[in-house]
XYZ file of C-alpha atoms in Angstrom:
706
model
C 114.104 42.423 153.726
C 113.368 44.248 156.807
C 114.993 47.735 155.131
C 112.073 48.073 152.899
C 110.961 52.041 153.935
C 106.698 52.917 153.825
C 105.648 53.723 150.334
C 102.266 55.905 150.889
C 102.266 59.012 152.432
C 104.572 59.329 155.855
C 107.231 61.503 155.565
C 110.003 60.742 156.511
C 108.978 56.995 154.822
C 108.572 54.884 158.216
C 109.946 51.560 158.085
C 106.700 49.435 156.612
C 105.322 46.578 158.297
C 102.398 44.520 156.160
C 102.388 43.775 152.684
C 98.529 44.884 150.785
C 98.728 42.384 147.807
C 95.397 44.553 145.966
C 96.652 48.329 146.687
C 99.918 48.800 146.228
C 102.660 50.655 143.815
C 102.973 49.918 139.773
C 106.211 48.878 140.761
C 105.236 45.616 142.647
C 102.203 44.976 140.752
C 99.993 45.851 142.764
C 102.214 44.731 145.752
C 102.343 47.465 148.196
C 104.375 48.077 151.531
C 103.002 50.205 154.761
C 103.906 51.132 157.692
C 100.995 50.335 160.457
C 99.989 54.030 160.167
C 99.683 54.351 156.670
C 97.838 50.387 156.816
C 95.501 51.717 158.690
C 94.366 54.566 156.896
C 94.915 53.593 153.672
C 92.599 50.589 154.451
C 89.760 52.322 156.742
C 88.100 52.049 152.689
C 89.559 49.094 151.582
C 88.305 45.967 154.508
C 88.722 43.470 151.563
C 91.978 43.773 150.749
C 94.549 41.187 151.958
C 97.222 42.084 154.948
C 100.160 40.309 155.331
C 103.314 40.626 157.701
C 106.777 41.578 154.774
C 108.758 38.980 156.538
C 105.731 36.436 156.401
C 105.285 37.592 153.194
C 108.989 37.331 151.966
C 109.306 34.410 152.743
C 105.870 32.200 151.096
C 105.975 35.042 148.353
C 106.682 33.371 144.705
C 106.081 36.637 143.271
C 108.249 38.655 144.404
C 111.487 37.996 142.700
C 114.609 39.489 142.065
C 114.436 41.542 138.962
C 111.208 43.162 141.728
C 113.635 43.804 144.936
C 116.240 45.068 142.139
C 113.458 47.796 140.794
C 112.479 48.784 144.065
C 116.323 49.675 145.183
C 116.270 51.467 142.104
C 113.448 53.421 142.783
C 115.004 54.180 145.883
C 118.279 55.505 144.345
C 116.598 57.915 141.357
C 116.889 61.481 141.631
C 116.122 64.534 139.892
C 118.806 66.698 137.924
C 118.757 70.396 136.692
C 117.772 70.552 133.369
C 116.933 74.230 132.559
C 117.447 77.212 135.481
C 114.924 79.844 135.803
C 117.017 81.864 133.266
C 116.250 79.371 130.439
C 120.142 77.922 130.375
C 120.429 74.481 129.789
C 122.058 73.071 132.295
C 122.979 70.050 131.068
C 125.837 70.303 128.225
C 125.024 66.841 125.859
C 123.343 63.968 125.991
C 126.134 62.278 127.338
C 125.960 64.231 130.450
C 122.598 63.183 130.484
C 122.255 59.947 130.433
C 125.066 59.570 133.017
C 123.040 62.237 135.155
C 119.882 59.627 135.581
C 121.731 55.631 134.644
C 120.332 55.902 131.062
C 121.584 54.858 128.095
C 122.298 57.382 125.155
C 120.156 54.905 122.799
C 117.273 54.259 125.393
C 114.006 55.181 123.578
C 112.059 56.851 126.130
C 109.008 58.831 126.601
C 108.852 62.421 127.728
C 106.232 63.520 130.624
C 106.251 66.485 131.960
C 103.415 68.456 134.610
C 102.058 72.075 134.555
C 99.823 73.504 136.953
C 99.668 76.638 139.454
C 102.429 77.283 141.790
C 101.039 75.558 145.626
C 98.811 73.051 143.662
C 101.039 69.935 144.539
C 103.225 69.495 141.225
C 106.407 67.700 142.622
C 104.183 65.507 144.796
C 101.755 63.739 142.242
C 105.026 62.960 140.671
C 106.318 61.613 143.303
C 103.201 59.233 144.293
C 102.917 58.637 140.438
C 106.255 57.276 139.554
C 108.754 56.227 142.569
C 106.790 55.539 145.196
C 106.245 58.204 147.122
C 109.746 59.527 147.685
C 110.939 62.951 147.122
C 113.048 62.438 143.667
C 111.131 65.959 143.026
C 111.725 68.545 146.003
C 108.472 69.957 147.596
C 108.500 72.638 149.808
C 106.085 73.218 152.783
C 106.677 76.869 153.629
C 105.418 79.475 151.658
C 108.784 79.473 148.840
C 108.485 77.201 145.979
C 109.954 73.949 145.986
C 111.287 73.951 142.587
C 112.457 76.712 140.734
C 113.263 75.908 136.539
C 112.655 72.661 135.203
C 114.177 69.152 137.227
C 113.894 66.170 135.232
C 114.341 62.134 136.575
C 114.668 58.925 134.964
C 111.319 56.025 135.785
C 112.504 53.333 134.660
C 109.298 50.927 134.980
C 106.989 52.626 132.951
C 110.780 54.154 130.751
C 109.689 57.310 130.819
C 111.827 61.026 131.567
C 109.556 62.629 134.070
C 109.851 66.647 133.941
C 108.949 68.765 136.803
C 108.089 72.859 135.825
C 107.761 75.462 137.784
C 104.858 76.716 139.145
C 102.355 79.201 137.170
C 100.888 82.313 139.307
C 104.119 81.802 141.376
C 106.214 84.611 142.677
C 109.511 85.211 139.272
C 112.025 87.656 138.559
C 110.944 87.371 134.523
C 106.860 85.452 134.258
C 107.409 86.121 130.444
C 110.382 84.225 130.333
C 109.049 81.609 132.609
C 105.991 81.260 130.544
C 108.470 80.469 127.074
C 110.389 77.669 129.258
C 106.952 76.191 130.493
C 105.791 76.187 125.735
C 109.415 74.793 125.583
C 108.961 71.887 127.722
C 105.553 70.990 126.392
C 106.714 70.840 122.827
C 109.379 68.010 124.245
C 106.202 66.266 126.000
C 104.526 63.464 125.065
C 101.937 63.508 128.097
C 101.839 66.635 129.560
C 99.803 66.475 132.865
C 98.082 69.877 133.946
C 97.332 69.408 137.971
C 95.227 71.178 139.477
C 93.348 71.622 143.234
C 90.721 74.239 142.572
C 87.510 73.209 143.539
C 85.983 74.144 139.682
C 88.516 75.128 137.156
C 89.506 78.269 136.434
C 89.753 80.021 133.315
C 93.814 80.466 133.859
C 93.725 76.307 133.309
C 91.534 77.066 130.004
C 93.851 80.024 128.899
C 97.277 78.426 129.167
C 96.398 75.618 126.939
C 94.513 77.463 124.114
C 97.467 79.690 124.026
C 99.954 76.820 124.223
C 97.980 75.396 121.365
C 97.858 78.450 119.056
C 102.348 79.283 120.319
C 103.217 75.584 119.320
C 101.114 75.550 116.345
C 102.768 78.147 115.355
C 106.033 78.431 116.257
C 107.027 74.831 117.370
C 106.336 72.747 115.079
C 108.094 73.286 112.131
C 111.394 72.929 114.384
C 109.926 70.006 115.560
C 109.471 68.512 112.482
C 113.233 69.152 111.427
C 114.878 67.327 113.991
C 112.156 64.385 113.049
C 113.200 64.477 109.494
C 116.117 64.314 110.412
C 116.760 61.753 112.677
C 114.338 60.051 109.782
C 111.907 59.755 112.627
C 107.861 59.729 110.423
C 105.300 61.498 113.023
C 102.253 62.903 111.392
C 101.564 66.438 112.346
C 98.005 65.245 113.754
C 100.246 63.206 116.152
C 102.846 65.557 116.521
C 101.414 67.637 119.400
C 101.393 65.881 123.189
C 98.634 64.689 124.538
C 97.073 66.213 127.912
C 95.972 64.277 131.169
C 93.408 67.044 133.668
C 94.531 65.848 136.580
C 91.495 67.498 139.024
C 91.421 66.821 142.991
C 88.549 68.189 144.570
C 87.879 68.515 148.220
C 84.366 69.157 148.847
C 82.558 69.486 145.163
C 82.053 66.894 142.822
C 84.382 66.367 139.959
C 83.031 66.680 136.196
C 83.103 63.027 135.757
C 81.445 62.428 139.039
C 78.703 60.618 138.265
C 76.285 60.405 141.595
C 73.572 62.323 139.602
C 73.307 59.376 136.818
C 70.825 56.658 137.053
C 71.305 53.764 135.161
C 70.406 50.315 134.366
C 70.754 46.965 135.696
C 71.584 46.733 131.669
C 74.564 49.402 131.717
C 76.008 48.087 135.202
C 75.944 45.085 134.121
C 77.635 46.155 130.250
C 79.914 48.224 132.259
C 78.005 51.189 131.077
C 78.758 52.526 134.739
C 81.885 55.420 133.081
C 80.472 56.529 129.835
C 78.182 59.073 130.212
C 80.018 60.900 133.437
C 82.960 60.554 131.086
C 81.154 61.610 127.939
C 79.477 64.476 130.056
C 83.318 65.892 131.375
C 84.487 65.780 127.580
C 81.579 67.746 126.594
C 82.412 70.476 129.448
C 85.945 70.883 128.711
C 84.699 71.385 124.978
C 82.709 73.897 126.169
C 84.996 75.537 128.304
C 87.400 76.366 125.496
C 84.668 77.379 122.559
C 83.924 79.599 124.466
C 87.056 81.300 124.901
C 87.550 81.241 120.627
C 88.955 78.358 119.480
C 89.130 74.263 120.956
C 93.061 74.016 121.627
C 94.768 71.501 118.138
C 98.302 71.271 119.148
C 97.133 68.313 121.298
C 96.217 64.716 120.010
C 94.251 64.223 122.886
C 93.208 65.736 125.971
C 91.385 63.634 128.731
C 90.149 64.403 132.061
C 90.664 62.625 135.522
C 88.660 63.834 138.657
C 89.834 62.261 142.110
C 87.406 63.662 145.143
C 89.566 63.159 147.967
C 87.545 64.663 150.971
C 89.788 64.904 154.282
C 91.449 61.801 152.995
C 94.960 61.267 151.529
C 94.957 61.863 147.954
C 94.297 57.865 146.143
C 96.722 57.739 143.247
C 95.328 54.664 141.618
C 93.080 55.929 139.823
C 95.047 59.176 138.655
C 97.868 56.810 137.921
C 95.712 54.201 135.955
C 95.092 56.959 133.271
C 98.111 58.646 133.181
C 99.580 54.757 132.178
C 96.988 54.501 129.916
C 98.550 57.022 127.887
C 101.395 56.480 128.333
C 101.447 53.101 126.841
C 98.790 53.631 124.126
C 99.760 53.124 120.699
C 98.282 56.410 119.769
C 100.666 57.551 121.483
C 104.408 59.016 119.114
C 106.911 56.708 118.830
C 109.485 56.465 121.872
C 112.370 58.752 120.866
C 115.505 58.579 121.980
C 116.982 61.297 124.545
C 119.746 62.505 121.661
C 117.108 62.941 119.681
C 115.545 64.853 122.809
C 118.258 66.360 124.101
C 118.577 67.870 120.255
C 115.182 68.752 120.102
C 115.415 71.028 123.446
C 118.448 72.365 122.023
C 116.827 73.823 118.768
C 113.775 75.323 120.689
C 116.280 76.730 123.125
C 118.318 78.184 120.859
C 115.925 79.732 118.184
C 113.589 81.431 121.339
C 116.388 82.690 123.703
C 116.186 86.348 122.578
C 116.051 89.023 125.290
C 111.950 88.789 126.420
C 110.471 91.848 128.587
C 109.999 90.866 132.506
C 106.986 93.138 132.180
C 104.048 90.745 133.049
C 100.697 91.954 131.394
C 98.717 93.363 134.309
C 96.115 92.486 135.934
C 93.902 95.664 135.023
C 94.643 95.939 131.006
C 95.379 99.100 129.929
C 93.188 97.818 126.955
C 89.975 98.307 129.924
C 90.438 101.813 129.747
C 92.042 103.508 127.203
C 89.774 105.529 124.262
C 87.974 102.907 122.404
C 89.023 104.786 118.859
C 91.209 102.659 116.501
C 92.946 104.820 112.881
C 91.071 104.411 109.468
C 93.961 103.578 107.615
C 95.698 101.616 109.916
C 94.028 100.500 113.178
C 96.190 102.090 115.110
C 94.144 102.738 118.312
C 94.324 105.861 120.092
C 96.585 106.020 123.300
C 94.717 108.333 125.842
C 91.771 107.851 128.092
C 88.366 107.021 127.363
C 86.280 110.252 127.094
C 89.279 112.082 126.459
C 89.463 115.692 125.484
C 90.962 117.312 122.003
C 92.301 115.217 119.426
C 93.387 111.842 119.233
C 96.424 110.380 119.873
C 97.990 107.123 118.025
C 100.538 104.678 119.795
C 102.294 104.313 116.982
C 103.791 106.649 114.835
C 103.934 105.382 111.802
C 101.039 104.908 109.424
C 99.932 103.903 106.150
C 98.559 106.185 103.409
C 95.220 105.753 101.710
C 93.893 107.803 98.481
C 90.874 107.666 100.098
C 91.306 109.152 103.189
C 94.748 111.414 101.688
C 96.464 111.008 105.026
C 99.487 112.620 103.211
C 100.315 116.465 104.734
C 103.391 118.294 104.046
C 105.986 119.279 106.728
C 108.352 122.622 105.779
C 111.681 121.005 104.869
C 113.479 124.129 106.937
C 112.077 123.390 109.730
C 112.406 120.194 109.983
C 116.134 120.026 109.813
C 115.831 122.801 112.225
C 114.471 120.185 114.559
C 110.996 121.624 114.240
C 107.745 120.579 112.671
C 105.379 122.701 111.099
C 102.949 121.450 109.058
C 102.339 123.765 105.690
C 99.684 123.867 102.566
C 99.141 124.922 99.009
C 97.951 128.290 98.931
C 96.547 130.499 95.995
C 98.565 133.456 96.924
C 101.105 134.508 99.974
C 99.634 135.699 103.000
C 99.014 139.099 103.431
C 99.385 140.035 99.713
C 96.762 141.828 98.247
C 94.248 139.984 96.397
C 94.680 141.750 93.013
C 98.565 141.093 92.782
C 98.427 137.999 94.566
C 95.213 136.229 92.296
C 97.446 137.583 88.913
C 100.264 135.671 90.681
C 98.358 132.223 90.744
C 97.250 132.753 87.216
C 100.226 133.784 85.567
C 103.133 131.096 87.864
C 100.964 128.864 90.154
C 99.858 127.838 93.830
C 102.482 128.609 96.335
C 103.194 126.256 99.762
C 104.045 128.813 102.426
C 105.073 128.652 105.918
C 103.917 130.446 108.988
C 107.912 130.701 109.528
C 109.888 130.660 106.625
C 107.759 132.440 104.372
C 106.556 130.817 100.476
C 109.311 128.116 100.156
C 107.703 126.533 96.880
C 106.094 127.999 93.606
C 104.960 125.309 91.382
C 105.669 127.700 88.183
C 108.609 129.765 89.465
C 110.397 129.090 85.819
C 109.422 128.104 82.482
C 110.987 125.331 82.521
C 112.368 122.736 84.671
C 109.949 123.163 87.571
C 110.756 120.149 90.313
C 107.745 119.149 92.141
C 107.691 120.394 96.002
C 108.618 117.008 97.462
C 112.251 117.203 96.249
C 113.653 119.986 97.704
C 111.053 122.106 99.828
C 108.739 119.707 101.432
C 108.764 116.825 103.499
C 105.823 114.639 103.687
C 104.498 112.707 106.112
C 101.338 109.480 106.953
C 99.642 110.538 109.163
C 96.535 109.000 111.126
C 93.010 109.528 110.718
C 90.338 109.156 113.337
C 86.739 108.460 112.526
C 84.422 111.815 113.060
C 87.224 113.593 111.489
C 87.264 115.143 108.035
C 89.394 113.701 105.067
C 92.913 115.988 104.170
C 92.260 118.704 102.408
C 93.420 118.519 98.494
C 91.633 121.017 97.293
C 93.827 123.265 95.284
C 92.652 122.001 92.114
C 89.197 123.289 92.536
C 91.057 126.465 94.758
C 93.367 127.362 91.615
C 89.281 126.862 89.496
C 87.895 129.668 91.742
C 90.364 132.013 92.013
C 90.921 132.196 88.547
C 87.114 132.427 88.051
C 87.387 135.140 90.267
C 90.218 136.691 88.597
C 88.272 136.242 85.160
C 85.185 137.215 86.724
C 85.996 140.941 88.062
C 88.119 141.717 84.981
C 84.513 141.556 83.099
C 83.192 143.339 85.619
C 85.744 146.076 86.500
C 87.036 148.951 83.878
C 90.491 148.841 83.258
C 92.221 150.786 86.076
C 92.642 146.960 88.201
C 93.221 144.967 84.569
C 96.674 147.834 83.608
C 97.807 146.692 87.563
C 97.448 142.938 86.437
C 98.880 143.677 82.969
C 102.149 145.553 84.707
C 102.808 143.173 87.123
C 103.377 140.340 84.707
C 105.062 142.354 81.929
C 107.238 143.053 85.416
C 107.357 139.154 85.658
C 108.706 138.487 82.526
C 110.604 141.692 81.567
C 114.745 141.647 81.064
C 116.622 142.876 83.466
C 117.761 146.095 82.400
C 114.084 147.443 81.745
C 112.643 149.963 84.561
C 109.787 148.225 86.515
C 107.147 149.284 85.730
C 105.443 150.392 89.174
C 108.779 152.647 89.931
C 107.625 154.534 86.646
C 105.542 157.313 87.600
C 106.636 160.117 84.298
C 107.731 159.420 81.218
C 111.892 159.594 81.074
C 112.426 162.240 78.665
C 109.556 165.046 78.616
C 108.176 164.376 82.247
C 104.545 164.041 81.923
C 103.153 161.870 84.693
C 101.606 159.233 84.124
C 97.642 158.743 85.184
C 96.175 155.758 86.309
C 94.916 154.214 82.554
C 98.285 156.007 81.122
C 100.260 153.396 78.705
C 104.187 152.912 79.754
C 106.302 152.030 77.098
C 109.789 150.888 77.754
C 112.343 151.808 75.366
C 114.079 148.334 73.946
C 117.709 150.004 74.156
C 117.818 151.628 77.158
C 115.244 150.285 79.083
C 113.318 153.481 80.394
C 109.987 153.722 80.698
C 108.269 157.048 78.210
C 105.300 157.841 76.886
C 103.886 157.425 73.666
C 104.720 160.557 72.534
C 108.501 160.225 73.563
C 108.875 156.420 72.207
C 107.446 156.333 68.308
C 110.458 155.335 67.191
C 111.603 152.280 65.643
C 114.857 151.219 64.810
C 116.661 147.195 65.531
C 118.715 146.646 68.516
C 120.520 143.348 68.318
C 122.883 144.188 71.045
C 120.314 143.881 73.195
C 118.995 140.274 71.539
C 116.179 141.878 69.684
C 117.273 140.956 66.424
C 117.247 142.514 63.213
C 113.745 143.748 63.731
C 112.750 147.407 64.130
C 111.154 147.623 67.742
C 110.177 150.487 69.291
C 112.549 153.094 70.768
C 112.770 156.335 73.157
C 114.197 159.681 70.554
C 117.643 159.761 72.358
C 118.048 156.235 71.952
C 116.974 157.004 67.954
C 119.274 159.697 67.151
C 122.678 157.745 68.656
C 124.235 155.404 65.934
C 124.787 152.393 66.650
C 128.489 151.946 67.176
C 127.281 154.150 70.444
C 124.756 152.218 71.872
C 126.424 148.883 71.354
C 129.617 150.448 74.116
C 126.843 151.472 76.326
C 124.449 148.926 76.644
C 125.027 145.100 77.069
C 123.145 142.121 75.613
C 120.463 140.085 77.746
C 117.762 137.716 78.188
C 114.765 138.934 76.605
C 113.733 135.267 75.808
C 110.530 135.644 78.396
C 108.827 138.776 76.661
C 109.648 138.073 73.548
C 106.637 135.355 73.980
C 104.689 137.739 76.168
C 105.030 140.077 73.208
C 102.175 138.536 71.924
C 99.734 139.099 74.130
C 98.057 142.552 73.323
C 96.494 143.177 77.297
C 97.298 140.677 79.719
C 94.335 140.776 81.494
C 92.056 140.139 78.987
C 94.239 137.287 77.154
C 93.693 135.615 80.875
C 89.881 136.113 80.880
C 89.582 134.843 77.312
C 91.710 131.455 78.022
C 90.119 129.954 81.291
C 86.711 130.402 80.560
C 86.333 127.569 78.802
C 89.052 125.368 80.100
C 87.531 126.125 83.266
C 83.917 124.888 82.610
C 85.232 121.622 81.256
C 87.996 120.491 84.122
C 84.965 122.155 87.389
C 84.572 117.947 87.713
C 87.724 116.778 87.412
C 89.196 119.161 90.494
C 85.638 118.661 92.437
C 86.872 117.916 95.917
C 85.502 114.270 97.462
C 82.807 115.323 99.855
C 81.312 117.854 97.291
C 78.245 116.121 95.239
C 78.337 116.049 91.979
C 76.378 117.961 89.936
C 74.722 115.783 87.257
C 73.092 114.908 91.122
C 72.277 117.891 91.619
C 68.309 118.324 91.045
C 67.007 121.397 93.479
C 68.693 123.329 96.256
C 69.658 121.424 99.403
C 67.602 124.088 101.833
C 64.922 125.414 99.742
C 64.143 122.732 97.526
C 63.743 124.869 94.485
C 64.344 122.892 91.491
C 67.847 124.127 90.160
C 68.285 123.991 85.613
C 71.439 125.804 86.106
C 73.788 127.741 88.238
C 74.542 125.623 90.496
C 76.161 126.347 93.856
C 78.029 123.599 95.905
C 78.958 124.989 100.225
C 82.361 124.760 100.611
C 81.412 123.888 104.552
C 79.110 120.578 103.854
C 79.739 120.329 99.649
C 75.926 119.731 99.186
C 74.399 121.935 95.466
C 72.531 124.751 96.561
C 70.251 127.492 94.037
C 71.924 131.518 94.130
C 69.593 132.842 96.418
C 70.598 130.211 99.944
C 74.235 130.967 98.964
C 75.281 134.755 99.246
C 77.272 134.369 102.317
C 81.435 133.623 101.604
C 83.737 132.161 105.149
C 86.742 130.443 105.134
C 86.494 127.277 105.848
C 89.969 126.344 107.152
C 88.979 123.077 108.698
C 87.976 122.003 104.721
C 90.957 123.889 103.243
C 89.897 127.082 102.631
C 92.047 129.961 104.029
C 90.218 132.623 102.127
C 86.434 134.339 101.717
C 84.693 131.508 100.184
C 80.916 131.006 99.178
C 78.718 129.070 101.973
C 75.260 128.111 102.629
C 73.408 130.068 104.841
C 73.563 126.834 107.342
C 77.125 126.836 107.295
C 77.215 130.624 107.479
C 75.462 130.477 110.930
C 78.432 127.980 112.316
C 81.353 129.507 110.579
């Protein structure tokens, strides 16, 4: 039996010289084989243990049976194999290969135990001593390079457990995110998960790792695991589907959480064997409070147990750790053992589903969130991507947003410019840029608002045709949903009030001034609907017959036959002109056309579309009709077109500035939207931020600011 090696700390393991029947490796029923050096080190604190020379013990012992010797030999031949490499590639292709590599059978039911922790905290060393008597089944490293790359697996026949060693956290890796995802897959596969740390005080990274792992497990892994177990008719309740976690905390100088050095127990408590209860309870409460400080307790795990070991300058005492781990593995509350076929299929399912390409970029220590502007879009919650306290407008990190009627964040982009690779934002306007107010306002009343681009000119008019006008979104503009930031005003959509103001302006001006401007409006409207063969009013300066010059207020008449302009004296005749489309009712003609025969006129002139003019002829004076028509409807729709930021008329009781009562003639400032009396709103200024590009009524305060 001299071939037995020391089971403790010496490397390489020296030849065993003595046996301790009280503190050995668990595979020998607390029978330990030690070399002389390890025996002296181990029994400095265990002087009462019984030591027997190994040869003598083997001769006299009746407990060391053939099966125990075979187990010891099997332990000597244990090895680990690479299960998954650092690129998330399965190195074991099927169940047969796994069973052959680990000297197992296909239907052998086993538990799965894995270990996690930061690099350099002795995970591989811990597994070697807990399950393999200190033999280096899992590679360790005394250099700065990590001893474990990827995920390695070994089989412990004594505890009937598949033991998985993992790559350490915080270590150098070509893709930290991929490594973290691989760790979570192994965690989901495990029945018991060990978290090994040698920090003097528990670091926050352990709690963050377990909390995040719990969230991912519940959200992504639980359904996949349930599917595999259901396929193999394994009934496991959801509350026990998650693994148990054992936190192994080893310190050198600092008391562990379950250290009872500060707890004074009575003799009765000691007699009842309750010396550890207060300390264990304190440790559990501390673990729970640390998780709650992060916002939530990791509900995916069926249990979290703490094991503390204060080793000082002595080698690690694995007895307490081994006892806790074996207790959890053999506990009846753990998930039932599964055959390796189920374990392998589960790993294949997880690795197949979660194997997409993942960015190698790790999360920065100095998160971008520390320095980014904290302002969020009011409609979609997107954060501004510029630095804190930046100047100018906010810039979104995403180009997409969602529409909200409250903020009216839909804008128009010129369609032609967009097709040419440019982005030109346009707005609805009452009349074209550079157009005279009289002509522009007349067009507004007659043919609606316009959309004008700075580069392309007018791209849309709302009532360009008598019927069949299309909405601007179909051909003229492209709509975009833009971000809305706190402190910015909503996008102006004041076209209703905009048109109403302009119609009021036309109506008031027509009523205040004489027939001169009225005639201009009337002439323009006449030209818009006149037959194409008529000479436009603005080109007629003299009567086409007597050559009499038209004064500003003189009435111009068109001959329905030839279309030229005449004075009233030279166009006093009337006759039917059916070849021009006027039917057989007498209409105004000039003297020359009146004297001509129908045959002569038919040969000289062709028929024309005069439908629009027939409609217009009922308007005796276009401008006066505009005034009479708009006065009543405009007063009725005032509230319906009120911009959102205006105070409702019913809420305006007194002037916002001078505080005098207002019973009628309530005026809104186009800048602030408050209600004022006429004396406090005498100024007019453009308010482009509110959508008013022309001078409009503002209060005295806003007038000074604009």
